[in-house]
């Protein structure tokens, strides 16, 4: 099949997306497909699977904040011209963050009737907006942390945010961008003096903030493929929490798969991951992140509809624990997406 892998883009997660695109294109080619990579931020240029787009090392420093306007006419023309010129049969988007993961690209592909991998436009938009995802998960009895959104009008009202946090959930808190990933812009806020820089960092990204109760616990993640939960992974950074540097620097984090938790706890988390997948309306492959405390209580942090596929990423590790190669996993996702596209509305 003639496949296009979309990677790169213009979000703060561009470099990570390029690395994921390099990996996914190689795995799809290994599965027997005719594959080209395409960066929508660079219209008119395609790359073979063997051409590496990402630097050898993603780096330890998180990218500078980006405040982008998303798709413009040139970007859209580039995508549509490429699909027509290459007679593409399928698109595998691996554009982390921004308009590649928020449903914008998916809506465009729906409009021109081109099938694509992973979640559709609505599910993508819901998962990208963490509050929308939280509402859907809470309705499905998926445990989440207490929290509130700081709207655009309140982003510079630091004193008001501090008072609300103290009144509703108490310090310390986690302050994160409402619509971003790869731990870009996430801060652990322990004192009221830390609130302002955390909010300013998020405002520089053109985003608003989600403030959540600080939940101390082990970091676990569940891969869900076509509604089936894979083995859990425990994430153990050598220092600090699972931030950008610990995510994308080999050797700074240990990954235990299957996670060393009791089977009843693992089953409960896997079940919650599947309920989150279904509540948001996902398809294909997602990664669902959790925290687990010493009392075996857990919360769901978020659902990632286009999870990373780099050399340190979690989804391929979980698949390997089931005996699935990355190429087999990609083939499973493609086939399920084609069946979904062919089903009557």
Short mmCIF file of C-alpha atoms in Angstrom, two decimals:
data_model
loop_
_atom_site.label_atom_id
_atom_site.label_comp_id
_atom_site.label_asym_id
_atom_site.label_seq_id
_atom_site.Cartn_x
_atom_site.Cartn_y
_atom_site.Cartn_z
CA UNK A 1 0.00 0.00 0.00
CA UNK A 2 1.14 3.56 -0.71
CA UNK A 3 1.49 5.26 2.67
CA UNK A 4 2.42 8.76 3.76
CA UNK A 5 3.89 9.33 7.23
CA UNK A 6 3.28 12.91 8.40
CA UNK A 7 5.81 14.11 10.96
CA UNK A 8 7.55 17.26 12.11
CA UNK A 9 5.06 20.09 11.97
CA UNK A 10 5.38 23.38 13.79
CA UNK A 11 4.65 22.62 17.44
CA UNK A 12 7.06 22.60 20.37
CA UNK A 13 7.27 18.82 19.88
CA UNK A 14 8.63 19.06 16.33
CA UNK A 15 11.94 17.27 16.96
CA UNK A 16 10.24 14.45 18.85
CA UNK A 17 7.76 14.09 15.99
CA UNK A 18 10.55 13.85 13.43
CA UNK A 19 12.18 11.09 15.48
CA UNK A 20 8.84 9.26 15.71
CA UNK A 21 8.34 9.69 11.97
CA UNK A 22 11.74 8.19 11.22
CA UNK A 23 10.87 5.14 13.32
CA UNK A 24 7.30 4.66 12.07
CA UNK A 25 8.28 5.00 8.41
CA UNK A 26 10.96 2.37 8.85
CA UNK A 27 8.58 -0.03 10.57
CA UNK A 28 5.88 0.42 7.93
CA UNK A 29 8.43 -0.20 5.18
CA UNK A 30 9.54 -3.34 7.04
CA UNK A 31 5.89 -4.43 7.02
CA UNK A 32 5.95 -4.27 3.22
CA UNK A 33 4.40 -0.89 2.46
CA UNK A 34 5.61 1.76 0.02
CA UNK A 35 6.30 4.67 2.35
CA UNK A 36 7.19 8.35 2.07
CA UNK A 37 7.71 10.79 4.94
CA UNK A 38 6.33 14.30 4.75
CA UNK A 39 6.75 17.31 7.00
CA UNK A 40 3.72 19.61 6.51
CA UNK A 41 5.79 22.56 7.70
CA UNK A 42 8.04 22.04 4.65
CA UNK A 43 5.56 21.81 1.74
CA UNK A 44 6.55 20.02 -1.44
CA UNK A 45 9.38 17.85 -0.09
CA UNK A 46 9.13 14.12 0.63
CA UNK A 47 11.65 11.72 2.13
CA UNK A 48 12.24 7.99 1.93
CA UNK A 49 12.17 5.88 5.10
CA UNK A 50 15.97 5.65 5.11
CA UNK A 51 16.43 9.44 5.14
CA UNK A 52 16.71 10.52 8.78
CA UNK A 53 14.92 13.76 9.59
CA UNK A 54 15.60 13.95 13.32
CA UNK A 55 19.00 14.76 14.82
CA UNK A 56 20.91 11.81 16.33
CA UNK A 57 20.02 13.00 19.84
CA UNK A 58 16.75 14.73 20.71
CA UNK A 59 18.53 16.57 23.51
CA UNK A 60 18.02 17.21 27.20
CA UNK A 61 16.65 20.75 27.05
CA UNK A 62 12.95 21.16 26.29
CA UNK A 63 12.24 23.18 23.15
CA UNK A 64 11.55 26.87 23.31
CA UNK A 65 7.85 27.67 23.57
CA UNK A 66 6.05 28.12 20.27
CA UNK A 67 2.90 30.11 19.71
CA UNK A 68 1.77 29.11 16.23
CA UNK A 69 -1.42 29.76 14.31
CA UNK A 70 -1.67 26.23 12.92
CA UNK A 71 -2.61 25.36 9.38
CA UNK A 72 -2.42 28.07 6.77
CA UNK A 73 -3.43 27.94 3.09
CA UNK A 74 0.07 26.93 1.97
CA UNK A 75 0.18 24.03 4.42
CA UNK A 76 -3.22 22.75 3.34
CA UNK A 77 -2.36 23.04 -0.36
CA UNK A 78 0.87 21.15 0.26
CA UNK A 79 -0.96 18.28 1.96
CA UNK A 80 -3.69 18.02 -0.66
CA UNK A 81 -1.27 18.31 -3.60
CA UNK A 82 0.94 15.61 -2.11
CA UNK A 83 -1.95 13.19 -1.58
CA UNK A 84 -3.12 13.70 -5.15
CA UNK A 85 0.35 13.57 -6.72
CA UNK A 86 1.45 10.45 -4.84
CA UNK A 87 -1.97 8.78 -5.09
CA UNK A 88 -1.67 8.03 -1.41
CA UNK A 89 -3.94 5.31 -0.09
CA UNK A 90 -3.36 5.96 3.62
CA UNK A 91 -1.83 8.53 5.97
CA UNK A 92 -0.07 7.68 9.22
CA UNK A 93 0.06 10.94 11.22
CA UNK A 94 2.70 11.13 13.93
CA UNK A 95 2.60 14.90 14.40
CA UNK A 96 2.85 15.37 18.17
CA UNK A 97 1.08 18.40 19.56
CA UNK A 98 -0.49 21.35 17.80
CA UNK A 99 -2.54 20.95 14.67
CA UNK A 100 -1.28 17.45 13.98
CA UNK A 101 -2.74 15.94 17.13
CA UNK A 102 -5.66 18.22 17.97
CA UNK A 103 -8.02 16.93 15.26
CA UNK A 104 -7.26 19.60 12.65
CA UNK A 105 -5.32 17.31 10.33
CA UNK A 106 -7.77 14.47 10.93
CA UNK A 107 -10.71 16.68 9.95
CA UNK A 108 -8.93 17.67 6.73
CA UNK A 109 -8.28 14.02 5.86
CA UNK A 110 -11.92 13.17 6.62
CA UNK A 111 -12.99 15.98 4.29
CA UNK A 112 -11.06 14.52 1.34
CA UNK A 113 -11.92 10.93 2.28
CA UNK A 114 -8.37 9.70 2.89
CA UNK A 115 -8.11 6.99 5.57
CA UNK A 116 -5.58 7.51 8.33
CA UNK A 117 -4.20 5.79 11.40
CA UNK A 118 -5.31 6.30 14.98
CA UNK A 119 -8.04 8.46 16.45
CA UNK A 120 -10.48 10.61 14.51
CA UNK A 121 -10.96 14.36 14.65
CA UNK A 122 -13.33 14.53 17.62
CA UNK A 123 -11.43 12.09 19.83
CA UNK A 124 -8.15 13.81 18.96
CA UNK A 125 -9.54 17.21 19.92
CA UNK A 126 -10.97 15.89 23.18
CA UNK A 127 -7.75 14.18 24.22
CA UNK A 128 -5.60 17.18 23.30
CA UNK A 129 -7.74 19.45 25.45
CA UNK A 130 -6.93 17.92 28.82
CA UNK A 131 -10.03 19.31 30.52
CA UNK A 132 -12.35 17.86 27.86
CA UNK A 133 -10.58 14.55 28.29
CA UNK A 134 -10.90 14.79 32.07
CA UNK A 135 -14.64 15.38 31.83
CA UNK A 136 -15.11 12.36 29.55
CA UNK A 137 -12.97 10.14 31.77
CA UNK A 138 -14.71 11.22 34.97
CA UNK A 139 -18.06 10.33 33.38
CA UNK A 140 -16.65 6.84 32.71
CA UNK A 141 -15.48 6.46 36.34
CA UNK A 142 -11.81 6.79 35.45
CA UNK A 143 -10.03 8.30 38.50
CA UNK A 144 -8.56 11.77 37.89
CA UNK A 145 -6.95 14.44 40.08
CA UNK A 146 -8.89 17.42 41.34
CA UNK A 147 -8.18 20.49 39.26
CA UNK A 148 -9.34 23.55 37.41
CA UNK A 149 -8.57 25.47 34.24
CA UNK A 150 -7.05 28.94 34.31
CA UNK A 151 -8.67 30.78 31.40
CA UNK A 152 -6.98 33.30 29.15
CA UNK A 153 -8.35 36.24 31.13
CA UNK A 154 -6.91 34.87 34.39
CA UNK A 155 -3.45 33.79 33.21
CA UNK A 156 -1.77 36.95 34.55
CA UNK A 157 -3.90 37.13 37.70
CA UNK A 158 -1.39 35.17 39.77
CA UNK A 159 -2.84 36.12 43.16
CA UNK A 160 -6.26 34.92 42.12
CA UNK A 161 -4.89 31.59 40.88
CA UNK A 162 -2.98 31.11 44.14
CA UNK A 163 -6.10 31.79 46.23
CA UNK A 164 -8.20 29.44 44.16
CA UNK A 165 -5.59 26.67 44.35
CA UNK A 166 -5.31 27.08 48.12
CA UNK A 167 -9.08 27.13 48.53
CA UNK A 168 -10.00 24.25 46.20
CA UNK A 169 -7.11 21.80 46.18
CA UNK A 170 -4.19 23.11 48.25
CA UNK A 171 -0.47 23.36 47.50
CA UNK A 172 1.61 21.76 46.07
CA UNK A 173 0.03 21.54 42.63
CA UNK A 174 0.97 20.59 39.09
CA UNK A 175 0.55 23.37 36.53
CA UNK A 176 0.59 22.22 32.92
CA UNK A 177 -0.48 23.53 29.51
CA UNK A 178 -4.05 22.61 28.68
CA UNK A 179 -3.15 21.51 25.14
CA UNK A 180 0.42 20.24 24.91
CA UNK A 181 2.52 17.12 25.42
CA UNK A 182 6.06 15.74 25.88
CA UNK A 183 6.06 17.37 29.35
CA UNK A 184 6.72 20.75 27.69
CA UNK A 185 5.72 23.52 30.10
CA UNK A 186 4.87 21.25 33.06
CA UNK A 187 5.82 22.60 36.51
CA UNK A 188 5.62 21.22 40.04
CA UNK A 189 4.54 24.23 42.10
CA UNK A 190 5.26 23.95 45.81
CA UNK A 191 4.93 27.58 46.95
CA UNK A 192 2.79 30.52 45.89
CA UNK A 193 5.92 32.23 44.52
CA UNK A 194 6.31 29.46 41.92
CA UNK A 195 2.88 30.06 40.38
CA UNK A 196 3.71 33.14 38.31
CA UNK A 197 6.71 31.70 36.40
CA UNK A 198 4.73 28.51 35.70
CA UNK A 199 1.85 30.49 34.22
CA UNK A 200 4.15 32.79 32.25
CA UNK A 201 5.88 29.78 30.70
CA UNK A 202 2.54 28.40 29.52
CA UNK A 203 1.32 31.80 28.28
CA UNK A 204 4.48 32.01 26.12
CA UNK A 205 3.30 28.83 24.40
CA UNK A 206 0.01 30.49 23.54
CA UNK A 207 -1.85 28.15 25.85
CA UNK A 208 -3.88 28.32 29.05
CA UNK A 209 -3.21 26.32 32.19
CA UNK A 210 -4.58 23.28 33.94
CA UNK A 211 -3.94 23.25 37.70
CA UNK A 212 -4.15 19.85 39.38
CA UNK A 213 -3.59 18.42 42.84
CA UNK A 214 -0.06 17.13 43.26
CA UNK A 215 -0.41 13.35 43.44
CA UNK A 216 2.78 11.63 44.56
CA UNK A 217 3.23 8.17 43.17
CA UNK A 218 4.88 5.77 40.78
CA UNK A 219 4.56 6.63 37.11
CA UNK A 220 2.83 3.95 35.03
CA UNK A 221 1.60 3.89 31.47
CA UNK A 222 -0.79 1.65 29.60
CA UNK A 223 -0.76 1.12 25.85
CA UNK A 224 -4.19 0.44 24.39
CA UNK A 225 -4.43 -0.96 20.86
CA UNK A 226 -7.85 -1.25 19.25
CA UNK A 227 -9.49 -1.31 22.67
CA UNK A 228 -7.14 -3.90 24.20
CA UNK A 229 -4.74 -3.00 27.01
CA UNK A 230 -1.13 -4.13 26.67
CA UNK A 231 1.28 -4.83 29.56
CA UNK A 232 1.84 -1.87 31.88
CA UNK A 233 5.18 -0.09 32.07
CA UNK A 234 6.58 1.55 35.19
CA UNK A 235 8.72 4.59 34.50
CA UNK A 236 11.55 5.26 36.96
CA UNK A 237 13.59 8.39 36.24
CA UNK A 238 16.97 8.36 37.96
CA UNK A 239 16.30 11.91 39.17
CA UNK A 240 13.22 14.08 39.40
CA UNK A 241 10.01 13.35 37.51
CA UNK A 242 9.48 12.15 33.94
CA UNK A 243 10.26 15.50 32.31
CA UNK A 244 11.46 16.23 28.78
CA UNK A 245 15.09 15.40 29.48
CA UNK A 246 14.27 12.13 31.23
CA UNK A 247 11.87 11.14 28.44
CA UNK A 248 14.21 11.60 25.52
CA UNK A 249 17.69 10.95 26.88
CA UNK A 250 18.75 7.32 26.84
CA UNK A 251 20.03 6.09 30.19
CA UNK A 252 18.26 8.66 32.38
CA UNK A 253 15.16 6.52 33.03
CA UNK A 254 14.53 2.85 33.75
CA UNK A 255 11.48 1.14 32.22
CA UNK A 256 10.01 -1.93 33.89
CA UNK A 257 7.66 -3.99 31.75
CA UNK A 258 5.50 -5.62 32.90
CA UNK A 259 5.29 -3.12 35.76
CA UNK A 260 6.01 -4.69 39.17
CA UNK A 261 2.53 -4.27 40.66
CA UNK A 262 0.06 -6.87 41.90
CA UNK A 263 -2.21 -8.38 39.29
CA UNK A 264 -5.40 -6.90 40.82
CA UNK A 265 -3.88 -3.41 40.63
CA UNK A 266 -2.56 -3.99 37.11
CA UNK A 267 -5.96 -5.27 36.00
CA UNK A 268 -7.70 -2.23 37.50
CA UNK A 269 -5.35 0.16 35.72
CA UNK A 270 -5.66 -1.69 32.41
CA UNK A 271 -9.45 -1.57 32.77
CA UNK A 272 -9.34 2.16 33.48
CA UNK A 273 -7.14 2.67 30.41
CA UNK A 274 -9.64 0.87 28.18
CA UNK A 275 -12.52 2.87 29.70
CA UNK A 276 -10.62 6.10 28.99
CA UNK A 277 -9.97 4.92 25.40
CA UNK A 278 -13.67 4.24 24.88
CA UNK A 279 -14.93 7.33 26.73
CA UNK A 280 -12.96 9.66 24.46
CA UNK A 281 -13.78 7.61 21.37
CA UNK A 282 -10.24 6.66 20.42
CA UNK A 283 -9.11 4.11 17.85
CA UNK A 284 -5.82 2.56 16.80
CA UNK A 285 -3.08 2.97 19.39
CA UNK A 286 -3.02 5.32 22.38
CA UNK A 287 -0.96 5.66 25.53
CA UNK A 288 -2.75 6.32 28.82
CA UNK A 289 -0.63 7.69 31.69
CA UNK A 290 -1.24 7.02 35.39
CA UNK A 291 0.18 7.65 38.85
CA UNK A 292 -0.05 4.96 41.56
CA UNK A 293 0.53 5.71 45.26
CA UNK A 294 1.59 3.51 48.17
CA UNK A 295 -2.04 2.71 49.04
CA UNK A 296 -2.63 1.32 45.53
CA UNK A 297 -4.77 4.34 44.65
CA UNK A 298 -4.25 5.66 41.15
CA UNK A 299 -5.24 8.54 38.92
CA UNK A 300 -5.21 8.93 35.16
CA UNK A 301 -3.17 11.86 33.91
CA UNK A 302 -4.07 11.94 30.23
CA UNK A 303 -4.66 10.04 27.01
CA UNK A 304 -2.16 10.47 24.18
CA UNK A 305 -3.78 9.77 20.81
CA UNK A 306 -0.49 9.99 18.86
CA UNK A 307 2.04 8.61 21.35
CA UNK A 308 5.75 8.91 20.77
CA UNK A 309 7.52 6.27 18.70
CA UNK A 310 11.14 7.25 19.32
CA UNK A 311 13.99 5.03 20.49
CA UNK A 312 13.02 5.67 24.13
CA UNK A 313 9.23 5.62 23.65
CA UNK A 314 6.90 3.44 25.66
CA UNK A 315 4.43 1.97 23.18
CA UNK A 316 7.02 -0.18 21.33
CA UNK A 317 8.31 -1.43 24.70
CA UNK A 318 4.83 -2.53 25.74
CA UNK A 319 4.26 -4.27 22.41
CA UNK A 320 7.58 -6.07 22.75
CA UNK A 321 6.45 -7.44 26.12
CA UNK A 322 3.59 -9.12 24.24
CA UNK A 323 5.97 -10.51 21.66
CA UNK A 324 4.95 -8.02 18.94
CA UNK A 325 7.57 -6.33 16.82
CA UNK A 326 7.12 -2.63 15.98
CA UNK A 327 6.34 -3.59 12.37
CA UNK A 328 3.62 -5.99 13.53
CA UNK A 329 2.16 -3.30 15.76
CA UNK A 330 2.07 -0.78 12.90
CA UNK A 331 0.41 -3.32 10.63
CA UNK A 332 -2.26 -4.01 13.26
CA UNK A 333 -3.02 -0.29 13.57
CA UNK A 334 -3.20 0.21 9.80
CA UNK A 335 -5.53 -2.74 9.29
CA UNK A 336 -7.86 -1.65 12.08
CA UNK A 337 -7.97 1.90 10.74
CA UNK A 338 -8.83 0.65 7.25
CA UNK A 339 -11.64 -1.51 8.64
CA UNK A 340 -12.98 1.51 10.53
CA UNK A 341 -12.83 3.70 7.40
CA UNK A 342 -14.62 1.05 5.34
CA UNK A 343 -17.44 0.59 7.88
CA UNK A 344 -20.78 2.24 7.05
CA UNK A 345 -21.43 5.53 8.85
#
